[in-house]
Every structure is written in structure tokens, then in C-alpha cells.
Tab-separated table of C-alpha atoms and ligand atoms in Angstrom:
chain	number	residue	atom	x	y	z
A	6	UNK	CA	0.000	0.000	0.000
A	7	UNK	CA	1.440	3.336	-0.311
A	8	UNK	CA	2.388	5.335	2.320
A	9	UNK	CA	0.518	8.608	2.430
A	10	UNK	CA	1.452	9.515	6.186
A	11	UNK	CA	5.220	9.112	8.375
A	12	UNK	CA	6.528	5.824	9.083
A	13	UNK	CA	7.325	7.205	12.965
A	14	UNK	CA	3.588	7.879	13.620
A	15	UNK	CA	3.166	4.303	13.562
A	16	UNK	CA	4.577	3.819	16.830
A	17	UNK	CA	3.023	6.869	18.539
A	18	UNK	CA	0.119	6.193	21.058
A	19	UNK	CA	-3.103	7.899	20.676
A	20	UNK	CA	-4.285	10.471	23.301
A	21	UNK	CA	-6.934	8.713	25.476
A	22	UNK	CA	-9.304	11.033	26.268
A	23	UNK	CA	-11.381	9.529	29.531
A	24	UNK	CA	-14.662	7.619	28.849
A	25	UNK	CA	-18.208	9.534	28.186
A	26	UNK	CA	-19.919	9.549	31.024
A	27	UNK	CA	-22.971	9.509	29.021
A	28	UNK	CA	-22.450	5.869	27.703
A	29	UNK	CA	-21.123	4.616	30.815
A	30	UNK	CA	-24.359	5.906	32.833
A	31	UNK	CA	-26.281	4.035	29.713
A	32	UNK	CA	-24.452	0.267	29.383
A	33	UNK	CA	-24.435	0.134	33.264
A	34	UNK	CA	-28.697	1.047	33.586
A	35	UNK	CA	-28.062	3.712	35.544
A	36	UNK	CA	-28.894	7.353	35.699
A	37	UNK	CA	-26.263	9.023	35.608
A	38	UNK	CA	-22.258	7.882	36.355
A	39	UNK	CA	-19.282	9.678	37.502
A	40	UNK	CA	-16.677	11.205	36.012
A	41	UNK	CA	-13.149	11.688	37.927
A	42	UNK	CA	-10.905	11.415	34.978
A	43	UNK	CA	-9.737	14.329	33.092
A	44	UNK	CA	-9.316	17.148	35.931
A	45	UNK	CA	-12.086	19.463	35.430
A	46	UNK	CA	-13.493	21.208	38.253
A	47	UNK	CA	-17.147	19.951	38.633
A	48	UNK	CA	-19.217	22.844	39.356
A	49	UNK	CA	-20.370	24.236	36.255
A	50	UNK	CA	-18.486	27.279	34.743
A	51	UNK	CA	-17.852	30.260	36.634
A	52	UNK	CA	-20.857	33.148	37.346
A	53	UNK	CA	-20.739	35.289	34.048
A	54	UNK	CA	-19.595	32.428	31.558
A	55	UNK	CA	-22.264	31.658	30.448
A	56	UNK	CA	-23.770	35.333	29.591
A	57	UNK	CA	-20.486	36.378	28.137
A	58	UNK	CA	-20.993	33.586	25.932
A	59	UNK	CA	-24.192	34.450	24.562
A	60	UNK	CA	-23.455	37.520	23.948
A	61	UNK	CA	-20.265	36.995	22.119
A	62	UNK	CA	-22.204	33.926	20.360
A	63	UNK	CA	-24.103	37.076	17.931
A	64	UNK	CA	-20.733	37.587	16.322
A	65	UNK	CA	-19.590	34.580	15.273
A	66	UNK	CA	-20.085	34.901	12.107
A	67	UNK	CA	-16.756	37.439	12.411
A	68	UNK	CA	-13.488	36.215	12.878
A	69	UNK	CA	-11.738	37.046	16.556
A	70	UNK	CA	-9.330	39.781	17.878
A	71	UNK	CA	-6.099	37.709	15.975
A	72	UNK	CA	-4.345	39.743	18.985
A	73	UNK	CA	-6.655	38.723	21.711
A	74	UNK	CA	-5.623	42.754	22.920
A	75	UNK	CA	-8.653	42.645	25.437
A	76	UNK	CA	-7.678	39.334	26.794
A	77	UNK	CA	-3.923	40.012	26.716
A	78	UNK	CA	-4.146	43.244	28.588
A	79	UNK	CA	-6.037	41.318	31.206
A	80	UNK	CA	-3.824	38.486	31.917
A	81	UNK	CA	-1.376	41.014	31.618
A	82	UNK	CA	-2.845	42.793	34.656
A	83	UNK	CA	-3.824	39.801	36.539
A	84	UNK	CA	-0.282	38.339	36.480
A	85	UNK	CA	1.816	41.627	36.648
A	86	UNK	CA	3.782	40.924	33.439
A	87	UNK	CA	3.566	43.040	29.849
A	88	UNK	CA	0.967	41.800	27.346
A	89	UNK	CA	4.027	41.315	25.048
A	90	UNK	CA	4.887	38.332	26.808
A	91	UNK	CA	1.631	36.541	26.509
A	92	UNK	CA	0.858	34.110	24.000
A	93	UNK	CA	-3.079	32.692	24.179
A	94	UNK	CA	-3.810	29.592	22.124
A	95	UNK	CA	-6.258	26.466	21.980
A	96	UNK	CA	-5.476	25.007	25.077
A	97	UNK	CA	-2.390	25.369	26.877
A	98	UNK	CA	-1.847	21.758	24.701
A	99	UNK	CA	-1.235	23.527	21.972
A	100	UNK	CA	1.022	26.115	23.068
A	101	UNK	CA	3.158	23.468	24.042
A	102	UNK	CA	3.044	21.787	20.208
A	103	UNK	CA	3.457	25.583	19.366
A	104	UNK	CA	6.808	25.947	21.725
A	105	UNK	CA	7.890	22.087	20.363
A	106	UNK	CA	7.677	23.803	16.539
A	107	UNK	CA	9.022	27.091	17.531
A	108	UNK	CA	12.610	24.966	18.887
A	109	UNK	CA	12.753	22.123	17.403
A	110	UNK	CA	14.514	20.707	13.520
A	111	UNK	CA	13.972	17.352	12.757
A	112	UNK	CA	16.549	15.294	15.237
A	113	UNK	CA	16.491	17.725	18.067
A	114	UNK	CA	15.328	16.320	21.572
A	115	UNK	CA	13.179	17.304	24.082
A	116	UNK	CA	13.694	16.266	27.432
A	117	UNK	CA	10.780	15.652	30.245
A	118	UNK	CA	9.544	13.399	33.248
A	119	UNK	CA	7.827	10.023	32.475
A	120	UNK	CA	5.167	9.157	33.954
A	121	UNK	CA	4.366	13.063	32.983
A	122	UNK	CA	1.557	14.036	30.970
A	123	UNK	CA	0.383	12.065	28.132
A	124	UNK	CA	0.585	14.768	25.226
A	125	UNK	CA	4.485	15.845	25.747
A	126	UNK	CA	5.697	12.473	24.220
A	127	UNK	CA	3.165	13.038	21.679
A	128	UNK	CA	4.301	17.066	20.737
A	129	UNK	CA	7.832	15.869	20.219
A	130	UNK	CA	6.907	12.799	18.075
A	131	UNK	CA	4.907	15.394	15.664
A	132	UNK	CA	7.486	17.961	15.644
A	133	UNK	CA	10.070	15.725	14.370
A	134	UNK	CA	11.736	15.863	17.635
A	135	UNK	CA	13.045	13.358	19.778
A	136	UNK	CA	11.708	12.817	23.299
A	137	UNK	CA	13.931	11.910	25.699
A	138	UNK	CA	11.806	10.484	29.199
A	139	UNK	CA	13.608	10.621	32.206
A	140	UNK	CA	11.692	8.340	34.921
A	141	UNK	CA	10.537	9.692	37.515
A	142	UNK	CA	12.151	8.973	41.575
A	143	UNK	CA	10.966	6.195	43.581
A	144	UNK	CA	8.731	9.156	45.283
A	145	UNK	CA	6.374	9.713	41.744
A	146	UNK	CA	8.581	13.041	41.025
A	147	UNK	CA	10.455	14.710	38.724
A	148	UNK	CA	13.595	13.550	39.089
A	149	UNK	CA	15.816	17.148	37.919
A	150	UNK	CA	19.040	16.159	37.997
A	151	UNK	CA	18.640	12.985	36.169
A	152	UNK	CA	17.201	15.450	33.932
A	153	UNK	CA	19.843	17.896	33.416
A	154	UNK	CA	21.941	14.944	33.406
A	155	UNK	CA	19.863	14.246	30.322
A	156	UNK	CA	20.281	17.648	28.518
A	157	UNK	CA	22.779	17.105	25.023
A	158	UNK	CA	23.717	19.352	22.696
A	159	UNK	CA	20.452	18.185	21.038
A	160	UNK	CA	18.548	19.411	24.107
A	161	UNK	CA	16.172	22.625	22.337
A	162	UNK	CA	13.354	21.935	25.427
A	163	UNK	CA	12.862	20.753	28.614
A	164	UNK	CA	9.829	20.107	30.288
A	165	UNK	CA	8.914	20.560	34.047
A	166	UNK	CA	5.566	19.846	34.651
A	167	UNK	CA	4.774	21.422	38.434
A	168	UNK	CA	2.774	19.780	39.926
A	169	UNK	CA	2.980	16.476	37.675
A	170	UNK	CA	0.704	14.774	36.034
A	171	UNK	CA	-0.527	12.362	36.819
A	172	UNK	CA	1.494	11.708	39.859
A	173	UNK	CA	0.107	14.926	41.851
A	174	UNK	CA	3.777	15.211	43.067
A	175	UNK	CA	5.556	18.749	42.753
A	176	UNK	CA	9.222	20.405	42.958
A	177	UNK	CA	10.036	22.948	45.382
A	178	UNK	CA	12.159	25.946	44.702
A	179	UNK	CA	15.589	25.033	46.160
A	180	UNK	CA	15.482	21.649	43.409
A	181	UNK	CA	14.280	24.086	40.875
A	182	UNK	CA	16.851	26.911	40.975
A	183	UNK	CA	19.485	24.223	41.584
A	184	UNK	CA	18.001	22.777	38.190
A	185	UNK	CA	17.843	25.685	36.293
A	186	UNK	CA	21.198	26.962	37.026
A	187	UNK	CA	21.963	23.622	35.325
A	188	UNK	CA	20.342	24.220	31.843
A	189	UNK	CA	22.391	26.070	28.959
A	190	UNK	CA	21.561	29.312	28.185
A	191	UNK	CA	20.443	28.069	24.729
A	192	UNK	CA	17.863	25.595	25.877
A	193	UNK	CA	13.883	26.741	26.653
A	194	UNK	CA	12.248	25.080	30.014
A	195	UNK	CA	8.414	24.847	29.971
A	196	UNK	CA	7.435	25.019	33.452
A	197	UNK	CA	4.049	23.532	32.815
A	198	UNK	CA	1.747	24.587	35.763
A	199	UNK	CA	-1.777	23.681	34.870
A	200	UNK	CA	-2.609	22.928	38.029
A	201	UNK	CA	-0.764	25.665	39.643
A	202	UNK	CA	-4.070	26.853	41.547
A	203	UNK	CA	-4.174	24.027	44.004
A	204	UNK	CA	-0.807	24.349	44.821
A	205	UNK	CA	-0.600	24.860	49.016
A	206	UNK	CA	3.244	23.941	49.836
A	207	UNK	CA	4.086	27.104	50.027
A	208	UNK	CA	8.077	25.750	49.040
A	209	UNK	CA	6.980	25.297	45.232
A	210	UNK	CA	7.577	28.124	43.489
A	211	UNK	CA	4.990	30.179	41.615
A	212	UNK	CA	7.155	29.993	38.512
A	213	UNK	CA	5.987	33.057	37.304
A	214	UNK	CA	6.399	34.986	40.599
A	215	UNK	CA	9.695	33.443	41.085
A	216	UNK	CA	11.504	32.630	37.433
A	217	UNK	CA	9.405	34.860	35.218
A	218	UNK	CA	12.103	36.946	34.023
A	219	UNK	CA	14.712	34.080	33.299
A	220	UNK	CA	15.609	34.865	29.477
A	221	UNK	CA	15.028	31.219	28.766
A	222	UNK	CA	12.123	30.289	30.862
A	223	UNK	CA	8.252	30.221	29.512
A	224	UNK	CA	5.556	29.478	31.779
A	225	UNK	CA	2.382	27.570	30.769
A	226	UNK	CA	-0.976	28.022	31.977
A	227	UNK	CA	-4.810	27.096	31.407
A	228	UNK	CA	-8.177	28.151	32.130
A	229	UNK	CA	-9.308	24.526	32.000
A	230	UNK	CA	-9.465	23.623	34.917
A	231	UNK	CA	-9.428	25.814	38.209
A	232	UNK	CA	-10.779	28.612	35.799
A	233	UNK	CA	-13.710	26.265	34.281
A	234	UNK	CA	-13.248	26.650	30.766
A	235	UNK	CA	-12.046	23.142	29.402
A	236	UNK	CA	-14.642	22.880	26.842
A	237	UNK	CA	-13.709	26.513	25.302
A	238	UNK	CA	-9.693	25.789	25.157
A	239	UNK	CA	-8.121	28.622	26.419
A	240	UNK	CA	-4.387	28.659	27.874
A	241	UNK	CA	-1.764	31.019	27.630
A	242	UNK	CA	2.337	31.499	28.292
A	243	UNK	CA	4.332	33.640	29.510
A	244	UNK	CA	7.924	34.179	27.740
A	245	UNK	CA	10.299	37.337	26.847
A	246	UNK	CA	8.981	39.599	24.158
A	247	UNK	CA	11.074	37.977	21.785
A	248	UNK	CA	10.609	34.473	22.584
A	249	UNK	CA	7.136	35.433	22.705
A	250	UNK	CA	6.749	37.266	19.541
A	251	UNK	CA	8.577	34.178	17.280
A	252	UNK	CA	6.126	32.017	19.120
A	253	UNK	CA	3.168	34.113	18.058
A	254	UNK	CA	4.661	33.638	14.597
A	255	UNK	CA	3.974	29.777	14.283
A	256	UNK	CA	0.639	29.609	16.655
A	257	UNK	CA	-2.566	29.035	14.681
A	258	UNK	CA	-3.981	32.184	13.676
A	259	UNK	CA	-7.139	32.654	15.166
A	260	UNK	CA	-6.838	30.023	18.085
A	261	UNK	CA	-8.093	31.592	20.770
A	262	UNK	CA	-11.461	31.844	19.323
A	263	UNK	CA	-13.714	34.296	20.052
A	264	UNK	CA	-16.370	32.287	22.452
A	265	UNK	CA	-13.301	31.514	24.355
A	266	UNK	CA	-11.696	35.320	24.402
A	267	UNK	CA	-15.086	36.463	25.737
A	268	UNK	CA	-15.201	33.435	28.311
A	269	UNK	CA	-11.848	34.188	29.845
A	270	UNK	CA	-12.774	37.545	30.180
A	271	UNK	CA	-15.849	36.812	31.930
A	272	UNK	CA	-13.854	34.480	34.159
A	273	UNK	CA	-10.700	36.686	35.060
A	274	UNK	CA	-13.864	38.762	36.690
A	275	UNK	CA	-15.184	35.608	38.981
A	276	UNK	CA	-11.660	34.748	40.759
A	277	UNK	CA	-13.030	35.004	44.066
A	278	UNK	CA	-15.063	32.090	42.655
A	279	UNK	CA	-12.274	29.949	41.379
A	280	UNK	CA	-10.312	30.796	45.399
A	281	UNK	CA	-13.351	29.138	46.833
A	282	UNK	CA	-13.510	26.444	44.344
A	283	UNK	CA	-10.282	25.481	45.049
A	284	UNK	CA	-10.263	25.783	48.673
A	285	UNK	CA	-12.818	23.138	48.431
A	286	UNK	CA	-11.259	20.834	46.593
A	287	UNK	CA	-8.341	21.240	48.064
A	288	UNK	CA	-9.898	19.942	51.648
A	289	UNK	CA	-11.696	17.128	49.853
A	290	UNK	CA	-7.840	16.011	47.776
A	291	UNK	CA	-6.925	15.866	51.607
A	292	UNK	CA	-9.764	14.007	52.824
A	293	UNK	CA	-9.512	11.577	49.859
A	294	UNK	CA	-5.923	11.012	50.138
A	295	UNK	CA	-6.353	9.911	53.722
A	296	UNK	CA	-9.199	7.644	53.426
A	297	UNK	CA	-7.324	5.980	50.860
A	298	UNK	CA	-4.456	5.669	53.070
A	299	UNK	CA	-6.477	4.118	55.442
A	300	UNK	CA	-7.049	1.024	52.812
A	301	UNK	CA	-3.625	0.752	52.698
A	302	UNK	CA	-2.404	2.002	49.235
A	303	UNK	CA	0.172	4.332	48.626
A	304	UNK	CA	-0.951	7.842	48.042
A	305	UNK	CA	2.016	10.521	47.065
A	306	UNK	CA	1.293	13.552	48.401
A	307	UNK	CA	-0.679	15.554	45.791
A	308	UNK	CA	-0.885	19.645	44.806
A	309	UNK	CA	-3.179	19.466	41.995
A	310	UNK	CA	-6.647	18.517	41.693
A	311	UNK	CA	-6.090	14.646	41.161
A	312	UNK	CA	-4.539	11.852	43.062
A	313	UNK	CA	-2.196	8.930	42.187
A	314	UNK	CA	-2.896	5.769	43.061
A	315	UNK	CA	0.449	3.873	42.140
A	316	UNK	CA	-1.006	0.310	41.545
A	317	UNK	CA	1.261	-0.949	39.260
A	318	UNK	CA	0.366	-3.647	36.872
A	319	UNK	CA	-3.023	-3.978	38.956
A	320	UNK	CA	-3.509	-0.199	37.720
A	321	UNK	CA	-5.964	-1.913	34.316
A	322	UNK	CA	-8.348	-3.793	36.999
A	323	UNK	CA	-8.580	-1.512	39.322
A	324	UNK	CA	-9.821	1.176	36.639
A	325	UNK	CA	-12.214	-1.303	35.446
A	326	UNK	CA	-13.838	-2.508	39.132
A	327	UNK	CA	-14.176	1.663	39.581
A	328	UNK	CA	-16.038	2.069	36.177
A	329	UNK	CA	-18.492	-1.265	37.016
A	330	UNK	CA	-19.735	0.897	39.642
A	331	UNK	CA	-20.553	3.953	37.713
A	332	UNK	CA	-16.948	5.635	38.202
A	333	UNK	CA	-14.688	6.805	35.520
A	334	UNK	CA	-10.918	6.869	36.846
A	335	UNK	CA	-7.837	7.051	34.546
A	336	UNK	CA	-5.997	4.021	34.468
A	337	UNK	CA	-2.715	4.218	33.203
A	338	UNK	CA	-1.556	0.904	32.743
A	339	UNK	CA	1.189	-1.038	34.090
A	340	UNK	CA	1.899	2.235	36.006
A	341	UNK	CA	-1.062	3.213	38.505
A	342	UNK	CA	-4.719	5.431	38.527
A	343	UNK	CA	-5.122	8.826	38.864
A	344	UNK	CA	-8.494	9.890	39.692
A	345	UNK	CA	-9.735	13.783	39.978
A	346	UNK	CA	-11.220	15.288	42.750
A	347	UNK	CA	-14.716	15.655	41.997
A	348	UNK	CA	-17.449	16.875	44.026
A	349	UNK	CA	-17.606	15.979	48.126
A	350	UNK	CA	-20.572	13.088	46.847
A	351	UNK	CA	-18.593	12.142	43.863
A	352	UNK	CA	-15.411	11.558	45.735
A	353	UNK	CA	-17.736	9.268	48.231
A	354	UNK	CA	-19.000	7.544	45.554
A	355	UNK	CA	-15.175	6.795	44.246
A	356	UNK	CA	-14.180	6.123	47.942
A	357	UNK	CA	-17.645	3.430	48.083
A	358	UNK	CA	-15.793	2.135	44.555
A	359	UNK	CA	-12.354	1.683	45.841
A	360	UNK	CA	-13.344	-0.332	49.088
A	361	UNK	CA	-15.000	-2.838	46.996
A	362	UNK	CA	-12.350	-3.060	44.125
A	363	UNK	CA	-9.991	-3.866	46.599
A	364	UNK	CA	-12.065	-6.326	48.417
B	426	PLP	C1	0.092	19.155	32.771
B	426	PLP	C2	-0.905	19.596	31.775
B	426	PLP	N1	-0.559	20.519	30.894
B	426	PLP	C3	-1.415	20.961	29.975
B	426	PLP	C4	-2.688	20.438	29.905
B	426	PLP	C5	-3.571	20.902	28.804
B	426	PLP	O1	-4.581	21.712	29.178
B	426	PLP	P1	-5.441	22.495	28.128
B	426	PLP	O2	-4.968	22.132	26.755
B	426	PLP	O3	-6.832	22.095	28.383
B	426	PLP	O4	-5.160	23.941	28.409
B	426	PLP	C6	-3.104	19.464	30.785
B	426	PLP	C7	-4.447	18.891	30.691
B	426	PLP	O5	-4.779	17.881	31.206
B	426	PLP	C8	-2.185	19.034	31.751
B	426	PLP	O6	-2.502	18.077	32.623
């Protein structure tokens, strides 16, 4: 047959996107099942969404701001940096494929944890780059200076995803600047930090707060999850005018698309919302964590708004017992389960599931 698409795709996994709830609820007879596997915050999007929407829903027969100037200046504000640092796109996702074509030739590596998150080996297969994954420590972290150990003349970016998924673990700020003192001048580090709004150790570093102006750092956020807008795709970096500007170069004109620009406007007005949110699920990641203790598994510390379960090759099983009761989990196979922090009945229901799967 002839070959119409690369040879190295072959080998790349797909992106598992967790089950629909919808179906589950259906096949199992019930009426309605529980999802606790792709990290969204479960209650609803934030006051204002939905009315920003609408309204910006009569123009879309226009194209967007290709500047996203109203949105820029906002995050600008929000995060005390210039808009000319700020680079909005499709999901913070794609920002990251953006960064992986904005540094890498065909050959070049880039270097991140494994177990991390699914997509990085994924943005380096499709940019023609080589990813390089470091395992993580017997602790479920990033293990930095196995990573700089890692960094060749190849090296164009490294990844630090803070906290990690799926492990929940994070790096604190003494690793960190120890690690980036490491890195050549010449190489970019992502410091990934989707999850950065459940963060409570107050010894990891808001890397924007703390290594924002580091010529060859660029920070990565979204408005997926603590800011309710997964569905919409909205995330945005943070990098040096010029690293910024080449980047906005190669991102997807008209990615941040106009339903989403109004969205994340609306939101940036609710944060006192997305504090309490958080606050809540923070308590409930807490409560979680130690009722699963008390059955006797392993739960690393988490900062985000998941936790790993580290069940090794009994990771498969374990997903499916949860999802026979009417909860969706993320199973990652022979490695362990990460399941999101859902809402306080949700996480009871999980809790209910767990007790009998390990029965
Ligand atoms: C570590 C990390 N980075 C980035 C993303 C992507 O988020 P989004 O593309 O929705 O902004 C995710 C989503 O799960 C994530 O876990």
C-alpha cells in the first residue's frame, strides 16, 4: 500500500481522552455515572460564563481579535507581566506543540519526566523531535538532575511539569533553581503549571512569581481547569517579548477563538469564585488522600486537583472494578490510577468504589 502519512507515527500512542460519562451511565442502567478522569473542576463554569458567551455567540459569524488585545491586557494585569509576553492559544496543549515547533529541527530532543503528561511524548513525536523520558524517583517526582543529566547538545526543550501529572507530586524551589542553574543558556524550560491553583506547599515556586524573568524560561498556563473553561480551550504562556513574539509567529492564527476570548474575560472577573472552588477541593484532595491511606495504598502527596494511586500492573483492573460501579478513573496501565477530585458526593461515591475493588 502506499504510504501517504510518516513511518514514525506508527509507533506513537493515541491520546486517550477519559470515557463519556454519558455511555457509561447508559451500558451500566443507571442514571447518571461519575466522572473523575480528566481534571475538570465539577461545578459548572464560573458566574458570568455563560452570559459572556451568549453575547459573544451574535458575532460569530466574524473572525476574533487575531491579537486577543482585550484578553492580553487582562492576563497582563492579573499576572503583573507586559501583554508582550503573553501568548493565548487552543489550550495550553497547543502552546506546548506551538513551543515544540518554535525549537525544534527534525533530530532535536526534548527532554521531560515520564510518567508526565500524556501529550508531551506526543508534541515531540509530531514535531520531528526526539523525546527523551527521564523516569521519575521512587517518590512519583520529577527527578531534575537525572534530567539535566539528560540535557545534550540536542537538548532545544525541557519540560517541568509542576505539579505532575498524573502523579500529583511537585518540585520545590531550592530543586528548581538548583536545576535551572543547570540548563544552557540556549535551551527553553516549559514550566508547565496547569494545576498551579491548588498548589498549598508554600516551598513550590509560583514559577511566574519566582523565574518569570529568566531569558530562557516560559511558563504555561490554562483556564481549564481551576478557571472552568475546558470545553472553550483557552491557555496562555508567559515568555520574553522575543521568545514570545517568534512564538506568536507559528501559533494558529485565530486560536483563541472568540467564544473563548469572551469566556476568559468573563472568568478573570469571577476569581473570588475559582479561590473558593479550590479551597474546596483542596480539603476534599486531603480528605480523599487519607481515606485511601487508610485502605492501605500508597498515596504521594498531591498539589493538583487529582490523586495517584500507584497500583502498578493492577492499575488496568482496578480502573475497570471503579467504572463497574458507575466511576470513571484514569488508568494508566502497568503504572497506577489517577483519579480527579470531583465533588464531596462524587469523591464518596469513588471512595464506596475503591473499598470494593480492593475487596
Ligand atoms: C500538565 C498539563 N498541561 C497541559 C494540559 C492541557 O490543558 P489544556 O490544553 O486544556 O489547556 C493538561 C491537561 O490535562 C495538563 O494536565
Amino acid at each position: 500500500m502506499t504510504r501517504l502519512t510518516r513511518a514514525d507515527l506508527d509507533a506513537l500512542p493515541a491520546y486517550v481522552a477519559g470515557r463519556n460519562v454519558a455511555d457509561l451511565a447508559r451500558d451500566l442502567g443507571l442514571t447518571e455515572a461519575i466522572k473523575l478522569a480528566s481534571n475538570e473542576v465539577p461545578y459548572g463554569p464560573l458566574p458570568g460564563v455563560p452570559e459572556a458567551i451568549a453575547e459573544a455567540a451574535r458575532t460569530v459569524h466574524r473572525y476574533p481579535d487575531m491579537g486577543v488585545v482585550a484578553l492580553r491586557d487582562k492576563l497582563a494585569d492579573r499576572y503583573g507581566v507586559r501583554p508582550d509576553r503573553i501568548v493565548t492559544g487552543c489550550g495550553s496543549v497547543a502552546l506546548a506543540e506551538t513551543l515544540a515547533k518554535a525549537t525544534c529541527l527534525p533530530g532535536d530532543e526534548i527532554v521531560h519526566a515520564w510518567r508526565s503528561f500524556e501529550a508531551y511524548p506526543i508534541i515531540a513525536t509530531g514535531a520531528g523531535a526526539t523525546g527523551v523520558r527521564v523516569p521519575n524517583t521512587a517518590g512519583h517526582g520529577h527527578d531534575l538532575s537525572a534530567m539535566a543529566d539528560a540535557i545534550t547538545d540536542r537538548t532545544r526543550l525541557v519540560i517541568v511539569c509542576n505539579p505532575n501529572n498524573p502523579t500529583g507530586t511537585s518540585v520545590r524551589r531550592a530543586e528548581l533553581d538548583r536545576f535551572l542553574a543547570q540548563v544552557p543558556d540556549d535551551v527553553l524550560v516549559v514550566l508547565d503549571e496547569a494545576y498551579r491553583e491548588f498548589v498549598t506547599d508554600e516551598q513550590v515556586p509560583d514559577a511566574l512569581e519566582t523565574y518569570g524573568d529568566r531569558p530562557n524560561v516560559v511558563v504555561l498556563r490554562t483556564m481549564s481547569k481551576a478557571w472552568g473553561l475546558a470545553g472553550l480551550r483557552m491557555g496562555f504562556l508567559v515568555a520574553q517579548p522575543e521568545v514570545a513574539a517568534t512564538i506568536r509567529k507559528v501559533v494558529t492564527p485565530f486560536s483563541t477563538n472568540l467564544l473563548a476570548q469572551a469566556a476568559a474575560l468573563a472568568a478573570l472577573d469571577a476569581e473570588d469564585e475559582v479561590t473558593r472552588r479550590c479551597a474546596v477541593i483542596i480539603a476534599e484532595r486531603d480528605r480523599v488522600t487519607e481515606a485511601l491511606r487508610k485502605l492501605q495504598l500508597e498515596v504521594p502527596a498531591s498539589q493538583a486537583n487529582f490523586v495517584w494511586l500507584p497500583l502498578g500492573d493492577r492499575a488496568a483492573a482496578f480502573g475497570a472494578a471503579c467504572e463497574s460501579r458507575g466511576v470513571i478513573v484514569r488508568a494508566f496501565q502497568p503504572e497506577g490510577v489517577r483519579v480527579t477530585i470531583g465533588t464531596p458526593e462524587e469523591n464518596d461515591a469513588f471512595l464506596a468504589a475503591a473499598e470494593q475493588a480492593l475487596a
